[in-house]
């Protein structure tokens, strides 16, 4: 029995992970579950799964969680706060840590799992974007293993021998993108896009933040940075293709002109089960793709004019370690402001661009450096959101 800690258990990836785990009760047991503020969701999951720990990130809600589990599940230890998240990602009982918290908030626990030699199933791409160097160094030092859950990176992992990209054999890595709900919209139409329209993704059901990131194509930008970290190929060797069917998730282009890609239904249980079972294959409940019914696979180049966030991510990646931290922090602030209707859709790219134009002079060699830069990026973005609100944009 492998012990699995699911961080971000109440989210889209967390729940789909538990769905797969539930299909293999003889292989896995759940050591810990966490959520940010969803006490009800976490309590319900904890009553079902009976993990060693149930952790609510917002400490103000610990007593509510305790009251809900109380006499019904006295064996489940309740804790709260950021330290408890790193604790459940580090404890001996957890052989596998599913990093499914959204945003840079997942960094400390993901890094702790890397430092403690865990098998990390990584959905939390923002952690790798802001602190790829630190996480990969910790993985190396501890003998941890990093298996990507992001569908594109999981696809690349499947198409590369041992999951490694030998720069003498691999010319290019191609990430596909559905293009999101606004793929065919003009800039004028996008200027009026509402949060409800932005989160209505054509092919995937996901959390609100990544859904907005898919609409701006910032998600693909973050994934380009994630791929650069995971496979150690330069930004000039990572390409993006718009592929509206979301059937082919990524491609490896080899130096001999061979392209190897991975096809599958757009269902995250496929990459999740792949990583949980690796190197074995596990049943996962995902629908099977019917190629004859699908019939057509389309590909087109991304439009960096209409989707400036993708350009900004490429620029940040080329600019060094500091820029991706500020890019991510500003994007998190801008997306939250858009979802709260404090910012128009094009404002997301504008806020990120403004923050990147004022990069702090700093280095990013320790966790404290990264967290300080993350705070600075958030402040720059908050200031820009406030400025845009005042000017009525
Ligand atoms: P979600 O919003 O559905 O769930 C996020 C989870 O993280 C929830 O359990 C929430 O309680 C927790 N959380 C949120 N903020 C937190 C905080 N500040 N501290 C502690 N916990 C916090 O998000 P999701 O769609 O499941 O995405 C999770 C991660 O996986 C993201 O990094 C996303 O980019 C990545 N990802 C998601 C998908 C998908 O299909 N949903 C696909 C690929 C990658
Ligand atoms: Mg993805």
XYZ file of C-alpha atoms and ligand atoms in Angstrom:
438
model
C 0.000 0.000 0.000
C 1.378 3.379 -1.019
C 0.551 6.354 1.188
C -0.707 9.342 -0.805
C -1.102 12.916 0.485
C -3.482 14.983 -1.655
C -2.839 18.719 -1.271
C -5.631 20.774 -2.775
C -7.990 17.792 -2.374
C -11.216 19.772 -2.797
C -10.215 21.156 -6.210
C -10.643 19.823 -9.714
C -7.342 17.891 -9.766
C -7.689 16.827 -6.120
C -11.121 15.297 -6.646
C -10.120 13.584 -9.898
C -7.085 12.129 -8.102
C -9.354 10.744 -5.374
C -11.618 9.313 -8.085
C -8.659 7.339 -9.491
C -7.419 6.325 -6.016
C -10.915 5.020 -5.232
C -10.617 2.591 -8.153
C -7.508 1.002 -6.621
C -8.130 0.585 -2.885
C -5.697 -2.341 -2.734
C -2.790 -0.153 -3.894
C -3.191 3.211 -2.199
C -4.188 4.688 1.107
C -4.759 8.399 1.697
C -2.468 9.850 4.383
C -3.634 13.464 4.262
C -6.109 15.790 2.582
C -5.983 19.588 2.440
C -8.122 22.522 1.336
C -7.921 26.303 1.522
C -11.315 27.425 2.921
C -13.805 24.753 1.837
C -14.465 23.256 5.286
C -17.569 21.426 4.149
C -15.869 19.835 1.130
C -12.829 18.824 3.146
C -14.914 17.384 5.998
C -16.957 15.332 3.562
C -13.814 13.956 1.911
C -12.178 13.244 5.284
C -15.242 11.341 6.504
C -15.109 9.193 3.390
C -11.334 8.670 3.153
C -10.379 8.683 6.859
C -6.866 10.086 6.240
C -4.324 10.523 9.046
C -4.609 14.300 8.597
C -7.143 16.841 7.401
C -5.539 20.261 6.968
C -7.381 23.505 6.327
C -4.958 26.181 5.093
C -6.966 29.064 6.556
C -6.250 28.770 10.291
C -9.394 30.733 11.192
C -11.451 27.740 10.017
C -9.692 25.023 12.029
C -12.292 24.946 14.800
C -15.109 24.586 12.257
C -13.343 21.627 10.672
C -12.703 20.105 14.088
C -16.402 20.493 14.953
C -17.458 18.785 11.719
C -15.155 15.800 12.117
C -15.367 15.682 15.930
C -16.992 12.511 17.202
C -17.639 11.112 13.727
C -13.961 10.730 12.779
C -11.857 11.073 15.932
C -8.942 9.217 14.286
C -8.432 12.038 11.735
C -5.980 14.642 13.093
C -7.056 18.195 12.267
C -4.508 20.963 11.665
C -4.297 24.289 9.855
C -1.938 26.827 8.344
C 1.032 26.780 5.987
C 3.268 24.772 8.346
C 0.716 21.972 8.514
C 0.739 21.795 4.699
C 4.517 21.343 4.616
C 4.206 18.809 7.442
C 1.777 16.526 5.571
C 3.957 16.842 2.430
C 7.039 15.754 4.425
C 5.799 13.072 6.842
C 7.052 9.516 6.454
C 3.586 8.026 5.831
C 3.255 9.931 2.530
C 5.291 8.178 -0.137
C 3.445 10.090 -2.869
C 2.507 13.774 -2.663
C -0.073 15.100 -5.107
C 0.696 18.831 -5.445
C -2.698 20.164 -6.560
C -2.860 23.512 -4.773
C -3.392 26.368 -7.230
C -0.867 29.196 -7.450
C 2.376 30.101 -5.709
C 0.607 29.209 -2.430
C 1.576 25.614 -3.276
C 5.298 26.346 -3.394
C 6.347 25.687 0.236
C 4.594 22.305 0.401
C 5.810 21.246 -3.053
C 9.368 22.214 -2.108
C 9.057 20.337 1.198
C 7.981 17.193 -0.679
C 11.018 17.606 -2.959
C 13.339 18.008 0.027
C 11.942 14.870 1.658
C 12.457 12.508 -1.259
C 8.786 12.074 -2.156
C 7.298 10.975 -5.451
C 5.663 14.262 -6.413
C 2.720 14.248 -8.786
C 2.889 17.844 -9.892
C -0.201 19.753 -11.017
C 0.862 22.965 -9.243
C 2.728 24.390 -12.270
C 3.068 27.821 -10.622
C 5.527 26.344 -8.074
C 7.822 25.232 -10.873
C 7.437 28.538 -12.713
C 8.498 30.582 -9.703
C 11.062 28.237 -8.127
C 12.053 25.628 -10.697
C 15.733 25.844 -9.751
C 15.071 25.306 -6.044
C 12.640 22.426 -6.575
C 14.832 20.597 -9.085
C 17.929 20.994 -6.883
C 15.967 19.579 -3.932
C 14.729 16.660 -6.062
C 18.324 15.894 -7.091
C 19.670 16.129 -3.562
C 16.982 13.997 -1.896
C 16.352 11.445 -4.652
C 12.734 12.574 -4.983
C 10.887 11.940 -8.254
C 8.863 14.523 -10.136
C 6.051 13.196 -12.344
C 4.054 15.817 -14.250
C 0.254 15.741 -14.061
C -0.249 18.668 -16.410
C -1.602 16.870 -19.479
C 0.937 18.339 -21.934
C 3.948 17.611 -19.728
C 2.654 14.193 -18.838
C 2.295 13.572 -22.596
C 5.912 14.696 -23.191
C 7.062 12.468 -20.338
C 5.303 9.547 -22.038
C 6.950 10.334 -25.414
C 10.513 10.661 -24.083
C 12.685 7.717 -23.015
C 12.913 7.808 -19.176
C 11.072 11.120 -19.367
C 14.282 12.949 -20.322
C 14.893 15.132 -23.376
C 18.408 14.459 -24.705
C 19.283 17.743 -26.490
C 21.237 15.781 -29.128
C 18.138 13.797 -30.073
C 15.264 16.161 -29.447
C 14.836 19.203 -31.679
C 11.691 20.614 -30.169
C 8.924 20.053 -27.665
C 5.435 21.057 -28.843
C 2.691 21.905 -26.391
C -0.822 22.007 -27.751
C -3.491 24.440 -26.530
C -7.214 24.282 -27.198
C -7.180 28.047 -27.709
C -9.751 28.455 -24.942
C -13.246 29.938 -25.162
C -12.050 33.065 -27.019
C -10.003 31.331 -29.725
C -12.100 32.871 -32.501
C -13.005 36.156 -30.755
C -11.727 39.536 -31.924
C -9.875 41.825 -29.500
C -12.984 44.052 -29.429
C -15.160 41.115 -28.370
C -12.631 40.042 -25.740
C -12.621 43.562 -24.267
C -16.182 42.853 -23.069
C -15.655 39.244 -21.969
C -17.243 38.359 -18.616
C -15.855 35.986 -15.968
C -18.636 33.481 -16.743
C -17.624 33.452 -20.428
C -13.935 33.120 -19.569
C -14.369 30.109 -17.285
C -16.583 28.243 -19.769
C -13.779 26.192 -21.288
C -14.763 24.256 -24.419
C -12.994 20.958 -23.582
C -11.929 20.803 -19.917
C -13.668 21.363 -16.543
C -11.115 23.029 -14.286
C -10.714 25.468 -11.389
C -11.535 29.138 -12.044
C -7.940 30.415 -12.103
C -6.602 27.948 -14.672
C -9.769 28.411 -16.742
C -9.114 32.160 -17.011
C -5.439 31.368 -17.732
C -6.637 29.158 -20.592
C -8.744 32.006 -21.959
C -5.782 34.451 -21.950
C -3.312 31.706 -23.031
C -1.261 32.555 -19.921
C -1.794 28.912 -19.004
C 0.183 27.911 -22.093
C 2.820 30.510 -21.231
C 3.184 29.072 -17.719
C 3.369 25.623 -19.308
C 6.184 26.695 -21.633
C 8.146 27.765 -18.536
C 7.140 24.531 -16.774
C 8.414 22.509 -19.762
C 11.699 24.413 -19.813
C 12.197 23.525 -16.132
C 11.121 19.886 -16.421
C 12.943 18.952 -19.618
C 15.885 21.424 -19.575
C 15.537 22.541 -23.198
C 15.830 26.259 -24.022
C 12.776 28.412 -24.711
C 13.731 28.501 -28.412
C 13.110 24.755 -28.522
C 9.629 24.819 -27.017
C 6.748 25.565 -29.359
C 3.007 26.056 -28.968
C 0.318 24.886 -31.372
C -3.369 25.731 -31.155
C -5.292 22.470 -31.478
C -9.020 22.984 -30.810
C -9.883 19.288 -30.371
C -7.594 18.817 -27.310
C -6.977 15.247 -28.458
C -3.217 15.397 -29.037
C -1.708 16.794 -25.841
C 1.930 17.322 -26.828
C 4.573 16.224 -29.320
C 8.291 15.545 -29.239
C 10.010 16.451 -32.521
C 13.189 14.391 -32.876
C 16.234 15.419 -34.951
C 15.423 12.791 -37.594
C 12.054 14.387 -38.318
C 10.006 11.889 -36.283
C 7.211 13.365 -34.197
C 5.961 11.336 -31.217
C 2.767 12.514 -29.590
C 0.225 11.322 -27.051
C -3.480 11.171 -27.868
C -6.242 10.752 -25.337
C -9.638 12.025 -24.259
C -9.466 15.417 -22.520
C -9.849 13.883 -19.066
C -7.243 14.595 -16.368
C -7.736 11.130 -14.871
C -5.560 9.805 -17.732
C -2.382 11.729 -16.754
C -3.234 11.351 -13.043
C -3.529 7.562 -13.321
C -0.412 7.430 -15.493
C 1.627 9.160 -12.807
C 0.041 7.218 -9.927
C 0.738 3.880 -11.563
C 4.001 4.682 -13.356
C 5.678 2.633 -14.709
C 2.511 0.509 -14.738
C -0.771 1.548 -16.391
C -3.894 1.836 -14.244
C -7.607 1.889 -15.080
C -8.928 5.409 -14.545
C -12.585 5.716 -15.573
C -11.874 8.188 -18.403
C -13.972 7.810 -21.552
C -12.142 6.206 -24.474
C -11.462 8.450 -27.457
C -13.051 7.390 -30.735
C -10.665 8.472 -33.498
C -13.060 7.797 -36.364
C -15.717 9.917 -34.682
C -13.150 12.652 -33.988
C -12.111 12.492 -37.676
C -10.181 15.786 -37.811
C -7.192 17.163 -35.950
C -6.543 20.858 -36.613
C -3.407 22.829 -35.787
C -2.661 26.517 -36.096
C -0.107 29.017 -34.848
C -1.051 31.012 -31.738
C -1.929 34.673 -32.302
C 0.337 36.670 -29.979
C -1.426 39.936 -30.857
C -4.799 38.840 -29.559
C -3.245 36.792 -26.739
C -0.370 38.926 -25.381
C -0.032 36.834 -22.196
C 1.682 34.066 -24.164
C 4.215 36.569 -25.521
C 4.801 37.954 -22.011
C 5.518 34.470 -20.664
C 8.072 33.754 -23.428
C 9.714 37.127 -22.699
C 9.786 36.456 -18.947
C 11.374 33.054 -19.492
C 14.147 34.611 -21.602
C 14.690 37.394 -19.043
C 15.970 35.077 -16.269
C 14.772 33.782 -12.899
C 13.180 36.950 -11.469
C 10.769 37.769 -14.308
C 8.750 34.504 -14.165
C 8.110 35.081 -10.432
C 6.744 38.562 -11.098
C 4.831 37.320 -14.160
C 3.111 34.653 -12.072
C 2.400 36.872 -9.074
C 0.975 39.670 -11.225
C -1.117 37.181 -13.164
C -2.589 35.703 -9.967
C -3.580 39.177 -8.775
C -4.943 40.193 -12.182
C -6.989 37.004 -12.619
C -8.502 37.414 -9.138
C -9.346 41.060 -9.966
C -10.961 39.974 -13.243
C -13.011 37.272 -11.486
C -14.138 39.890 -8.930
C -15.085 42.235 -11.764
C -12.500 44.836 -10.762
C -10.611 44.454 -14.041
C -11.625 43.986 -17.684
C -10.339 40.905 -19.530
C -7.596 42.759 -21.521
C -6.528 44.308 -18.207
C -5.016 40.960 -17.196
C -2.261 41.227 -19.810
C -1.907 44.972 -19.160
C -1.339 44.411 -15.428
C 1.213 41.654 -16.043
C 3.055 43.774 -18.606
C 3.136 46.774 -16.247
C 4.538 44.644 -13.410
C 7.200 43.137 -15.693
C 8.282 46.617 -16.790
C 9.200 47.432 -13.154
C 11.165 44.286 -12.278
C 12.858 44.549 -8.894
C 16.649 44.222 -8.955
C 17.103 41.061 -6.952
C 18.154 37.440 -7.100
C 16.013 34.360 -6.616
C 18.356 31.850 -5.036
C 16.495 31.003 -1.818
C 12.869 30.360 -0.879
C 12.869 33.666 1.019
C 14.077 35.499 -2.128
C 11.308 33.898 -4.171
C 8.629 34.715 -1.601
C 9.850 38.333 -1.363
C 9.739 38.687 -5.157
C 6.288 37.103 -5.192
C 5.098 39.733 -2.699
C 6.731 42.539 -4.711
C 5.074 41.288 -7.918
C 1.672 41.180 -6.179
C 2.111 44.739 -4.931
C 3.079 46.035 -8.390
C 0.010 44.320 -9.820
C -2.361 45.587 -7.095
C -1.099 49.131 -7.752
C -1.722 48.734 -11.471
C -5.233 47.293 -10.932
C -6.042 50.294 -8.705
C -4.591 52.699 -11.292
C -6.659 51.132 -14.096
C -9.802 51.287 -11.917
C -9.225 54.981 -11.222
C -8.747 55.693 -14.923
C -11.944 53.762 -15.706
C -10.318 51.023 -17.830
P -9.034 24.375 -8.057
O -9.246 25.812 -7.841
O -10.148 23.531 -8.542
O -8.480 23.705 -6.701
C -7.431 24.284 -5.984
C -7.205 23.557 -4.671
O -6.172 24.254 -3.975
C -8.428 23.522 -3.760
O -8.409 22.336 -2.985
C -8.200 24.732 -2.862
O -8.862 24.596 -1.616
C -6.691 24.726 -2.708
N -6.145 26.070 -2.494
C -6.457 27.202 -3.171
N -5.765 28.258 -2.705
C -5.012 27.796 -1.680
C -4.123 28.411 -0.753
N -3.867 29.726 -0.801
N -3.517 27.621 0.161
C -3.785 26.312 0.231
N -4.634 25.665 -0.601
C -5.238 26.403 -1.558
O -7.780 24.261 -9.048
P -7.422 23.087 -10.058
O -8.065 23.341 -11.359
O -7.584 21.758 -9.413
O -5.862 23.363 -10.282
C -4.898 23.000 -9.318
C -3.511 23.101 -9.956
O -3.446 22.131 -11.010
C -3.228 24.453 -10.619
O -1.878 24.760 -10.453
C -3.532 24.207 -12.081
O -2.797 25.041 -12.932
C -3.104 22.758 -12.233
N -3.765 22.043 -13.331
C -5.121 21.865 -13.292
C -5.751 21.184 -14.336
C -7.232 20.917 -14.318
O -7.741 20.233 -15.204
N -7.971 21.394 -13.329
C -4.988 20.715 -15.419
C -3.622 20.926 -15.412
C -3.008 21.584 -14.358
Mg -2.068 21.762 -19.236
